[in-house]
XYZ file of C-alpha atoms in Angstrom:
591
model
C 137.282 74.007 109.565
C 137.435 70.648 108.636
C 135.478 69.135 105.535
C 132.366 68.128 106.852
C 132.257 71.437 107.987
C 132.812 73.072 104.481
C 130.454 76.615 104.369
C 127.749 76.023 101.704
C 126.632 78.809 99.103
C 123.132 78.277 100.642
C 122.184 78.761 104.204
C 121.061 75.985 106.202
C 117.386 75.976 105.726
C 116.908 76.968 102.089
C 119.609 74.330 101.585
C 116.749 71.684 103.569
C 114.113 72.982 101.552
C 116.242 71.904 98.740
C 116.596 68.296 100.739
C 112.750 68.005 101.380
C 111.943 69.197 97.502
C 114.504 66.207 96.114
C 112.974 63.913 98.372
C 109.631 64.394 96.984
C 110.838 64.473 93.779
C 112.178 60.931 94.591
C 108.809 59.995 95.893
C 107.157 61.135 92.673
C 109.658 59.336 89.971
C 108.923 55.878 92.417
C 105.359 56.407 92.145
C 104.483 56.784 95.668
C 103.517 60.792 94.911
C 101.348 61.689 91.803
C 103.321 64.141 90.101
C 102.084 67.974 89.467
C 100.747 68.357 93.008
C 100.445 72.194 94.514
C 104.343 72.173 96.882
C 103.535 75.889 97.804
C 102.430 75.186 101.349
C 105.487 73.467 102.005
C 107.482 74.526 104.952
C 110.309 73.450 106.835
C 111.027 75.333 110.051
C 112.300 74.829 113.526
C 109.807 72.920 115.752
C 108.226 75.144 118.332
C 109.740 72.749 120.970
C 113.216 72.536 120.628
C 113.401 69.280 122.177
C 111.716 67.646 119.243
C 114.476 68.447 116.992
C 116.047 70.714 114.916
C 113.597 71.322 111.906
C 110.603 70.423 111.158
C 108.212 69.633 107.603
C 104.743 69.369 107.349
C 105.087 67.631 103.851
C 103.135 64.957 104.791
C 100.765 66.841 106.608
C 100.113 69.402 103.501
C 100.399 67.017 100.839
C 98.580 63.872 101.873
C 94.890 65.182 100.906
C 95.586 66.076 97.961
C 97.913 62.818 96.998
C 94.913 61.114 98.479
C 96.943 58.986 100.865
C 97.155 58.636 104.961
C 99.459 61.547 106.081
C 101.365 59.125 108.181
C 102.317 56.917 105.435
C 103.309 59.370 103.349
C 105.777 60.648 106.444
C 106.955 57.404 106.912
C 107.980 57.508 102.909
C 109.611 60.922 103.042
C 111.305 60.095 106.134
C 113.202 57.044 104.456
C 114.177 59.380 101.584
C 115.239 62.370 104.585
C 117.219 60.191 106.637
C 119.302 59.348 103.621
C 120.987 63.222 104.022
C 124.376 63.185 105.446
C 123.804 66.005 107.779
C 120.542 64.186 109.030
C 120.871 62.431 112.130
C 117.681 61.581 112.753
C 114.010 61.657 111.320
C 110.702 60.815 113.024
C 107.602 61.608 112.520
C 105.224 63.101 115.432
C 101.478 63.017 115.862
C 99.609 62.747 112.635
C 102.586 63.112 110.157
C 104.826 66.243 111.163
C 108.450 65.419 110.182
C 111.094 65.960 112.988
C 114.706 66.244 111.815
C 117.954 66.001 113.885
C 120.944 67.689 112.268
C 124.608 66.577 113.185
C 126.691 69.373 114.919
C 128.758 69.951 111.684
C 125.659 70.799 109.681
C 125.447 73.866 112.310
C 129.135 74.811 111.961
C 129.152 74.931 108.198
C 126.989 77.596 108.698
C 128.598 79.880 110.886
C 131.302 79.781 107.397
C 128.560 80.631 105.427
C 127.683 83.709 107.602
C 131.014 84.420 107.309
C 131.309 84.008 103.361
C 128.283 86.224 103.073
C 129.041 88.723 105.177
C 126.956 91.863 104.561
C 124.836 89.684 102.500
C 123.546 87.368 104.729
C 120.132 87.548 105.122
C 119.429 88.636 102.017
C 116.768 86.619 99.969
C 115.983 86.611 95.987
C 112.061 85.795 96.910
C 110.769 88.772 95.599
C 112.635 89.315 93.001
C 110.790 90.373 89.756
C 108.216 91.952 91.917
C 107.802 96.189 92.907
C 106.368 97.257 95.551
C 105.341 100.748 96.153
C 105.601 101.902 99.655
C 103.751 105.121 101.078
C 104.647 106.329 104.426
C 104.901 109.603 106.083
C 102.858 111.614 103.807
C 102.022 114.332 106.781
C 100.282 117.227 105.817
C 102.619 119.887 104.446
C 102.068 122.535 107.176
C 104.577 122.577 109.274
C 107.570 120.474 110.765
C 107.568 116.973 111.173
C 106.370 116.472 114.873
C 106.435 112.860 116.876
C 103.064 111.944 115.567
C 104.153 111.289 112.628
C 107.854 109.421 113.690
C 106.697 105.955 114.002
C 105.023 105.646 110.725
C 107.865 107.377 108.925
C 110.104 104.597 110.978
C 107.631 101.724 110.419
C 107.510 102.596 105.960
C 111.521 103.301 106.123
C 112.492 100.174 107.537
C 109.438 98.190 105.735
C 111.000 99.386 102.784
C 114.596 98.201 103.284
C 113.052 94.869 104.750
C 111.528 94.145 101.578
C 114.535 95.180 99.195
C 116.547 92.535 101.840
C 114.331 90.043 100.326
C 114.751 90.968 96.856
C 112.080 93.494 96.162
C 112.529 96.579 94.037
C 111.019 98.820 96.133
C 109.561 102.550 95.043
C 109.463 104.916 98.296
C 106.629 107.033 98.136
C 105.404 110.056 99.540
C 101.919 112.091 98.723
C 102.133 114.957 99.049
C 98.349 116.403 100.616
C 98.517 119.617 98.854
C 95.109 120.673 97.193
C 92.564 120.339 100.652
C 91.684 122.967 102.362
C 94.303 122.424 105.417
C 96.962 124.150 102.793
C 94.742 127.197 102.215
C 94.621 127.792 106.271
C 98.586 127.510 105.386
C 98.546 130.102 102.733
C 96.446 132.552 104.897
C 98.530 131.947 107.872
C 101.819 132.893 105.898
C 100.097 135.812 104.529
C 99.826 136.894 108.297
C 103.730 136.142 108.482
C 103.837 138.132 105.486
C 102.171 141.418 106.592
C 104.362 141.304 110.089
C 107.278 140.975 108.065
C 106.416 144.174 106.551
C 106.091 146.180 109.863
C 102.373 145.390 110.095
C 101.266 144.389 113.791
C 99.333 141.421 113.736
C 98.772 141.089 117.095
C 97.741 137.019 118.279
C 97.111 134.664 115.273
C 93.314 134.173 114.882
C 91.915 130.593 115.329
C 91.505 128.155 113.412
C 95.206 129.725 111.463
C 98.442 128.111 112.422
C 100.082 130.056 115.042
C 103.528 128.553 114.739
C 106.746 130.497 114.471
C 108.282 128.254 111.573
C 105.946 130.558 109.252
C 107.635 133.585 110.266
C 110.939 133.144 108.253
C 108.678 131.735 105.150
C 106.799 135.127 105.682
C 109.967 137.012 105.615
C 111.167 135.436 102.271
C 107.579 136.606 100.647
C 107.751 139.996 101.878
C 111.505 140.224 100.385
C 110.317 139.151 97.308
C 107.198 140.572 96.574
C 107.417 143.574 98.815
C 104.077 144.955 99.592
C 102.134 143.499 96.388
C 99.704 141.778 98.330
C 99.476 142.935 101.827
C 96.187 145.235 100.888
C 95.101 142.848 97.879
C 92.228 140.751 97.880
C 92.748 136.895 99.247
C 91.798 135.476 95.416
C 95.076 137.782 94.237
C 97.850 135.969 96.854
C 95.696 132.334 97.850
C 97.007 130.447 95.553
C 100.744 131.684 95.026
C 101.257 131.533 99.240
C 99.614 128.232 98.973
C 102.307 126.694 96.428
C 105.262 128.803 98.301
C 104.279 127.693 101.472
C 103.876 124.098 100.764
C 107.655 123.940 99.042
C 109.258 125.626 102.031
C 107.002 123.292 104.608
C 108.251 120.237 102.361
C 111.882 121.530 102.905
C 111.677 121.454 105.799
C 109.966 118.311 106.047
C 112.235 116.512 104.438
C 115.502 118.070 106.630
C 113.322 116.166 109.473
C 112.988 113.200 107.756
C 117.301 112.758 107.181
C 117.741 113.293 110.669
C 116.147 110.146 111.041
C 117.775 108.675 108.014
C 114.613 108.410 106.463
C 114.449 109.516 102.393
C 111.691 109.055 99.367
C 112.168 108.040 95.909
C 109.110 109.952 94.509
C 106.516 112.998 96.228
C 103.767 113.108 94.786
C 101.583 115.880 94.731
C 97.575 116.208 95.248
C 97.122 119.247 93.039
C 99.322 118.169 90.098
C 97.109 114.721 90.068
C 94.023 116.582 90.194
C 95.578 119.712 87.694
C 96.496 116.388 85.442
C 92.932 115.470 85.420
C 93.641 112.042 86.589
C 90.675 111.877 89.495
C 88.188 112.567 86.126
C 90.167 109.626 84.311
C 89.565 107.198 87.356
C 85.937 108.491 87.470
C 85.507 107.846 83.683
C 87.389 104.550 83.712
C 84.783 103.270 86.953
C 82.047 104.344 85.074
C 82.826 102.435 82.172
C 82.366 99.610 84.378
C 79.476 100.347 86.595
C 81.499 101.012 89.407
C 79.940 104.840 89.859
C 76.686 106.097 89.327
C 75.265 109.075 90.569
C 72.876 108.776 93.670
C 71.807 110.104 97.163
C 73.872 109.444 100.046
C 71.410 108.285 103.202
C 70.533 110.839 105.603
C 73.241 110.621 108.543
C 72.380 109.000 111.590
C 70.012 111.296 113.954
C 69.546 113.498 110.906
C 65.695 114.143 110.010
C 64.447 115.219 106.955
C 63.993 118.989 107.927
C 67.838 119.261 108.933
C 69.216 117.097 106.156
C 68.820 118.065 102.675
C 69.852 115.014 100.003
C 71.929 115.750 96.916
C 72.401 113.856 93.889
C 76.032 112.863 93.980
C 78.689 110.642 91.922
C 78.684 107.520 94.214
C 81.748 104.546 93.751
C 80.313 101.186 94.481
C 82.182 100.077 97.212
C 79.402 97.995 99.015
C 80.236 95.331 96.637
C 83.797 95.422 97.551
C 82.514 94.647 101.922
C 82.203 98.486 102.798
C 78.832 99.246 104.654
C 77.696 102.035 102.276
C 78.794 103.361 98.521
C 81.021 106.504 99.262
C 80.774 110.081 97.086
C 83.605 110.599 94.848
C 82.740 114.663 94.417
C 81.242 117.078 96.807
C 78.163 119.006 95.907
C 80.309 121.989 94.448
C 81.624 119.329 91.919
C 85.751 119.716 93.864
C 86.602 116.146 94.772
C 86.325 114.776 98.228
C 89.564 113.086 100.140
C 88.358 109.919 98.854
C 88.064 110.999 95.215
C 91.057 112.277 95.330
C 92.951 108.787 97.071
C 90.941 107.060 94.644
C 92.900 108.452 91.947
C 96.541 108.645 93.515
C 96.340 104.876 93.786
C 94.934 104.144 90.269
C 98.257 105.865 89.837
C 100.231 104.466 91.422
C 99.060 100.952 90.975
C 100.268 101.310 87.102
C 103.967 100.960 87.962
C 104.126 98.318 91.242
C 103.250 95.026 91.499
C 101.915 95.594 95.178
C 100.671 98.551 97.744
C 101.679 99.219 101.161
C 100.162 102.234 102.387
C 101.326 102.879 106.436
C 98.640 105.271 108.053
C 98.002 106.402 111.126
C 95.088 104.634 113.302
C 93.196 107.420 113.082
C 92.923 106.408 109.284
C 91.002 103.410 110.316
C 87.509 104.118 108.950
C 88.748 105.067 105.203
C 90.529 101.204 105.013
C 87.942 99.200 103.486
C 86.602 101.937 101.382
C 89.721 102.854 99.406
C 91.015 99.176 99.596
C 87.525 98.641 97.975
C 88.992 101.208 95.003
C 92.306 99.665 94.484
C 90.363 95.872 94.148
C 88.657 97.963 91.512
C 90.495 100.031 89.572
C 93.159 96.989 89.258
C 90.017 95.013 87.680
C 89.953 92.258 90.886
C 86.234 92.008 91.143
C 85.378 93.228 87.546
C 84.803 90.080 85.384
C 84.344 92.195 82.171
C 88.361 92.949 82.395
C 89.127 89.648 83.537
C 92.205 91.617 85.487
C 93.398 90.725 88.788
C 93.523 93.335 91.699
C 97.091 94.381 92.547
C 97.373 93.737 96.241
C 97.294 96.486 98.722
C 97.902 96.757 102.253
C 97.546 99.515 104.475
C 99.298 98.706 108.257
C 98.014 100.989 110.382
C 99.826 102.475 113.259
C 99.122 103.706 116.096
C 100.207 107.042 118.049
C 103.375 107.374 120.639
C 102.827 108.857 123.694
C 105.649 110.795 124.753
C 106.358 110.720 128.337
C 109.666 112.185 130.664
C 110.107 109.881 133.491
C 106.904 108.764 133.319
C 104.858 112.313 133.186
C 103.056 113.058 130.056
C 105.059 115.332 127.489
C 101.809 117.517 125.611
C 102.059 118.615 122.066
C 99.926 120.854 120.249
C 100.263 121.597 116.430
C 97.528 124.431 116.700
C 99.264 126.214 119.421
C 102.430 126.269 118.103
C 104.194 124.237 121.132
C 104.552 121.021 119.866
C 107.477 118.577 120.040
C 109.443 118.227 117.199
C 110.497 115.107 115.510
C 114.010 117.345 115.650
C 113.797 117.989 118.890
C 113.506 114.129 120.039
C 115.864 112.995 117.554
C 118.836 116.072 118.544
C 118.002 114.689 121.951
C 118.112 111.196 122.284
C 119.901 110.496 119.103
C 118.848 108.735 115.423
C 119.538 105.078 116.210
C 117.933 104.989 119.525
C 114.191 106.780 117.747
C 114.204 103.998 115.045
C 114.879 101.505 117.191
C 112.637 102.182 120.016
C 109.379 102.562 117.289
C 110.199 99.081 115.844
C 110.270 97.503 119.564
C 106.098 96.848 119.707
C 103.880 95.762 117.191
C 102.746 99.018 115.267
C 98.965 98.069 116.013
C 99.961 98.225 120.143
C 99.835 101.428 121.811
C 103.404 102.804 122.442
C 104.671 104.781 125.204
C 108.424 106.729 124.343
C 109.903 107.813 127.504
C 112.992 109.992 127.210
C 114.417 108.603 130.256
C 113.929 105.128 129.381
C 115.107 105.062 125.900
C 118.545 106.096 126.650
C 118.861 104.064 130.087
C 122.417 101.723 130.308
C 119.435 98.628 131.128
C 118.568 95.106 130.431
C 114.914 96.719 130.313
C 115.845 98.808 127.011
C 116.046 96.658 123.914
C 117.846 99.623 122.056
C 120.857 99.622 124.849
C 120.621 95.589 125.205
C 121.157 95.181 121.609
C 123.573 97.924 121.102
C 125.591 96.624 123.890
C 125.649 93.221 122.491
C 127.756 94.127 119.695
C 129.828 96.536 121.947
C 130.938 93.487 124.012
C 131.320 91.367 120.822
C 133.688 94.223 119.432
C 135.403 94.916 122.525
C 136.275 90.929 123.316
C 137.761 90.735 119.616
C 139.782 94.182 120.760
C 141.037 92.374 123.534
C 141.575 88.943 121.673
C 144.349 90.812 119.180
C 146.010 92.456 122.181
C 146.733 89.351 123.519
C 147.467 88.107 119.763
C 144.455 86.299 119.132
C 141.579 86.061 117.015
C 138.854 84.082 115.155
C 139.837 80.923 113.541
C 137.254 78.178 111.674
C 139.986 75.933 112.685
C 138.351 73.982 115.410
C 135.032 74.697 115.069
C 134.338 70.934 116.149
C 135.319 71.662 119.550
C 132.669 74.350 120.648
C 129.647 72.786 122.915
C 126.033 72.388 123.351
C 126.049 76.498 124.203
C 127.945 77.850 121.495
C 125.784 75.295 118.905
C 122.399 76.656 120.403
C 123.578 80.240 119.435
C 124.521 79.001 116.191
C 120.845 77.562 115.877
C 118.909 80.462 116.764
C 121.645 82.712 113.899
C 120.661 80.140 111.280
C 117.002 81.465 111.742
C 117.686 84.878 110.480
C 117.295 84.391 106.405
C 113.844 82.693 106.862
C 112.792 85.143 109.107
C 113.912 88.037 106.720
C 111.577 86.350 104.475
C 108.608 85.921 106.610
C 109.001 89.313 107.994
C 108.622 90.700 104.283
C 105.895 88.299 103.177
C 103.979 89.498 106.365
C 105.112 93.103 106.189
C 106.298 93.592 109.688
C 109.784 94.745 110.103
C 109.276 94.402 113.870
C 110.234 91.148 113.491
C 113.558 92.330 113.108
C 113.992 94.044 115.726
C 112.206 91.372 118.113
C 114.835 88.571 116.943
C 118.078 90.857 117.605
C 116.773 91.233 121.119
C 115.984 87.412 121.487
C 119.745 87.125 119.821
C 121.436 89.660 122.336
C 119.561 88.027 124.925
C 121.182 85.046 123.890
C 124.702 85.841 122.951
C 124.451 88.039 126.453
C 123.636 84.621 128.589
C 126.519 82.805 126.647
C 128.831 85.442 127.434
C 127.925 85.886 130.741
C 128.921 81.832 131.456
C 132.230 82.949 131.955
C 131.602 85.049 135.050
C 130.942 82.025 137.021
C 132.906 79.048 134.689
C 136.562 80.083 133.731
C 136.484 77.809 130.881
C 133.687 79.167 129.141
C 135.366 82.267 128.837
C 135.442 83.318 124.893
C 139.085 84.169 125.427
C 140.966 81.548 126.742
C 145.029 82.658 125.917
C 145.859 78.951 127.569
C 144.188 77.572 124.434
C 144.323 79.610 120.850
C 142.223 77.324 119.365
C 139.480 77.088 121.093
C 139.718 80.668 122.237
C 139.580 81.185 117.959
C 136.871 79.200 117.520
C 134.649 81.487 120.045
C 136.087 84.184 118.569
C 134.912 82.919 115.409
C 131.285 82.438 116.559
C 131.180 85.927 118.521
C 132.073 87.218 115.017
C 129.254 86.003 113.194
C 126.984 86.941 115.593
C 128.307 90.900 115.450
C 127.862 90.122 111.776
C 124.395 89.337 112.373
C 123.583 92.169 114.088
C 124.992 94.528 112.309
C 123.048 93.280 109.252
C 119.585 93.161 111.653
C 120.744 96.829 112.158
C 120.965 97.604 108.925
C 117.837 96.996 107.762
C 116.095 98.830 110.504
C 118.144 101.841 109.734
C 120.506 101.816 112.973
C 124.031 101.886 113.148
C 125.935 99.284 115.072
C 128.031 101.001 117.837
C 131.523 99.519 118.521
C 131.659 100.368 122.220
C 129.670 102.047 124.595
């Protein structure tokens, strides 16, 4: 590598953003800025068009108002202060006062060295440093095994999570644990079924509404060893709660041996019934009272209700029409227990005390409870509350929709009730770990999702998970070959790779920013869309070779150029394997 080609300590475009920030610094000391102006909306990114340039700023465009001056003139001032930067080849300004910049080729091969200096670390931002974010995902219902309902959330909160420690985040992985409704007393009376068959009893067929599943019977067997006949005659208020709190740890057992075949693990579980048993619901209650945030009303007759079928009640009522939700919601039921909401209310005043920021990832079917207990969080965190003066710690929920599982394109049904459901086990023991995470992160978790079991695993340009996969395969297998035919990457001659190998470099040198947009927008989709785009693009470059000797990578008449593609194939492995990583998937070295 030769000097001008020297790796820097910062990648390419947090070094610009550097550039652009000095250059309005420059403008302010000459006068031609007022100083103190608002720089957060500052970006510099590539253009949309490629052929406009390499980067682009809207400085001008952004600051102008504000500076009260004509956007254009203050582009034509920052471009005489950009086109001072040795790397800068060129800088124009297009339509009203977008910045175009043109980077020399070296600019692009210093940071393939800094990919290669990183390493492992490449990517990885300090933007959110200082900051916590508390991260709930999975949080099925503890009665029974994980089933592929719940798989794409789990994937979707796993690899949010990592995404955002990438960027510098200390991140708290949450689970709740839904453990005082009335879902885990149907548990508790459907083990105590398991309970009497394990004792000789014949049961005959498990009555509705109960869950029939067989993954009761061995939590049935360990009661009946322990407590022998105690309870099979005794009445329900003598066994409810104690098969409740033994069948909810051994679901949770086994919920979490699901989760690790996935990779998938939580900091913290936190349990419904100890928050309520704490008393903390009654604190929130208390605490929104205080603040005229719950009063006790009458809830409005449902729709096509009449007065002689609907009877009002006086109930504790949160004020979340003044938060945007269509109607205040009740906080208790009539028999003074706490509804779901209640309840949610409560586990997020909780959990707001020790984050700086929410992310709750919930099923679609969660849709209607959104603005209501986003309405909560604004204020129990004191957002809309001038009496506290507080701001609201912000809160998310990204909801996600179901997977329909399909084998070769025939509907796969599923069941919990019945007891014939597919397992999140089964999939994963079929098709494999990687090829599950990946597959849920290849749509937009809003889109509807169709997981085939023939498709996911096909050898095919059609299956991102295999196209990606393969792209580091190849990328291992051509530096395999390389040493057997003693060669291998070099920074040497850098200076000599083309117009190709410079356009992969480009697209590489996108990968910290978009880490960091990716967290800021919590989608780690984005990931996973940009290693396809990348093995799409590293596959095209590779495949020049079929048809054009000379582009072949490995070249044994010429070491150094064959080490300089070497170099650049090794950098992009590197990238992928660090894409990888933060979606949870392991790069393969052949396939």
């Amino acid at each position: 590598m030769s000097a001008t080609q020297t790796p820097a300590t910062q990648t390419l475009h947090a070094a610009f953003a550097g550039h652009i920030a000095a250059a309005l610094d420059a403008l302010e000391a000459a006068g031609t800025l007022p100083a103190g102006l608002n720089r957060a909306p500052v970006a510099v990114e590539p253009p949309r068009d490629p052929s406009h340039g390499d980067l682009a700023t809207n400085a001008a465009m952004v600051l102008a108002k504000p500076a009260g001056m004509n956007p254009r003139a203050l582009a034509e001032a920052l471009v005489a202060e950009l086109g001072k930067i040795p790397q800068v080849t060129a800088a124009q300004i297009a339509g009203p006062g977008f910045i175009n910049l043109r980077l020399a080729p070296a600019a692009w091969l210093a940071e393939l060295g800094t990919i290669a200096t990183q390493g492992t670390g490449y990517g990885r931002s300090a933007v959110g440093a200082g900051t916590t974010v508390n991260v709930e995902y999975v949080s099925a219902n503890p009665t029974g095994p994980m089933h592929m309902g719940h798989c794409r959330g789990a994937v979707v909160g796993d690899a949010l999570a990592a995404l955002l420690e990438w960027a510098g985040h200390k991140v708290i992985r949450e689970y709740y644990v839904n453990d005082a409704g009335a879902q885990v007393q149907v548990l508790a009376r459907s083990v105590h079924i398991r309970y009497r068959e394990a004792l000789g009893e014949t049961v005959g067929e498990i009555p509705e509404g109960l869950y029939p599943g067989d993954y009761l019977v061995p939590v049935g067997q360990a009661l009946a060893a322990e407590f022998g006949d105690t309870y099979a005659a005794a009445p329900e208020s003598a066994w409810l709660d104690l098969f409740r709190v033994r069948a909810v740890a051994a679901m949770m057992v086994m919920i979490r041996d699901d989760l690790a075949l996935l990779g998938i693990r939580h900091d913290l579980f936190s349990s419904a019934a100890e928050l309520q048993a704490a008393g903390k619901p009654a604190e929130a209650e208390a605490w929104l009272r205080a603040h005229d945030l719950v009063y006790d009303g009458e809830l409005e007759a449902p729709k096509g209700k009449t007065l002689e079928d609907w009877e009002p009640v006086a109930l504790p009522l949160f004020r979340s029409t003044r938060f945007g939700d269509d109607q205040d919601r009740p906080i208790r039921k009539s028999d003074g227990s706490w509804t779901y909401f209640g309840a949610d209310l409560a586990y997020h005043f909780q959990k707001a005390a020790s984050a700086d920021a929410l992310v709750d990832i919930w099923g679609a079917d969660h849709a209607g409870t959104v603005k209501r207990i986003k309405a909560a969080v604004a204020a129990l965190t004191g957002a809309a509350d001038s009496k506290t003066g507080g701001k609201a710690t912000p809160f998310e929920v990204k909801l996600v929709q179901m997977v329909q599982l399909l084998r070769n394109g025939e509907p796969v049904k599923m069941s919990k009730r019945s007891g014939t459901f597919v397992t999140l086990a089964d999939v994963v023991r079929e098709v494999g770990k990687d090829v599950v995470r990946f597959t849920m992160l290849t749509r937009k978790p809003e889109a509807q999702m169709d997981f085939d079991f023939a498709k996911v695993v096909e050898a095919s340009k059609d299956n991102p998970v295999f196209y990606v996969q393969y792209a580091h395969a190849r990328i291992r297998s051509t530096l395999r070959k390389a040493a057997a035919e003693e060669l291998g990457p070099s920074a040497d001659a850098l200076d000599r790779l083309g117009e190709e190998e410079l356009a992969l470099v480009k697209l590489a040198a996108q990968f910290p920013r978009l880490v960091e947009a990716a967290a800021a927008a919590r989608e780690p989709h984005r990931v996973a869309f940009f290693l396809h785009d990348l093995a799409a693009a590293f596959h095209a470059y590779w495949n020049l070779g079929n048809d054009r000797p000379d582009k072949r990578i490995i070249l044994p008449s010429d070491p150094a150029l064959s080490g300089a593609r070497l170099f650049l194939g090794a950098q992009i492995g590197q990238l992928i394997r660090n894409g990888l990583a933060i979606l949870g998937v392991e790069a393969v070295e052949e396939m």
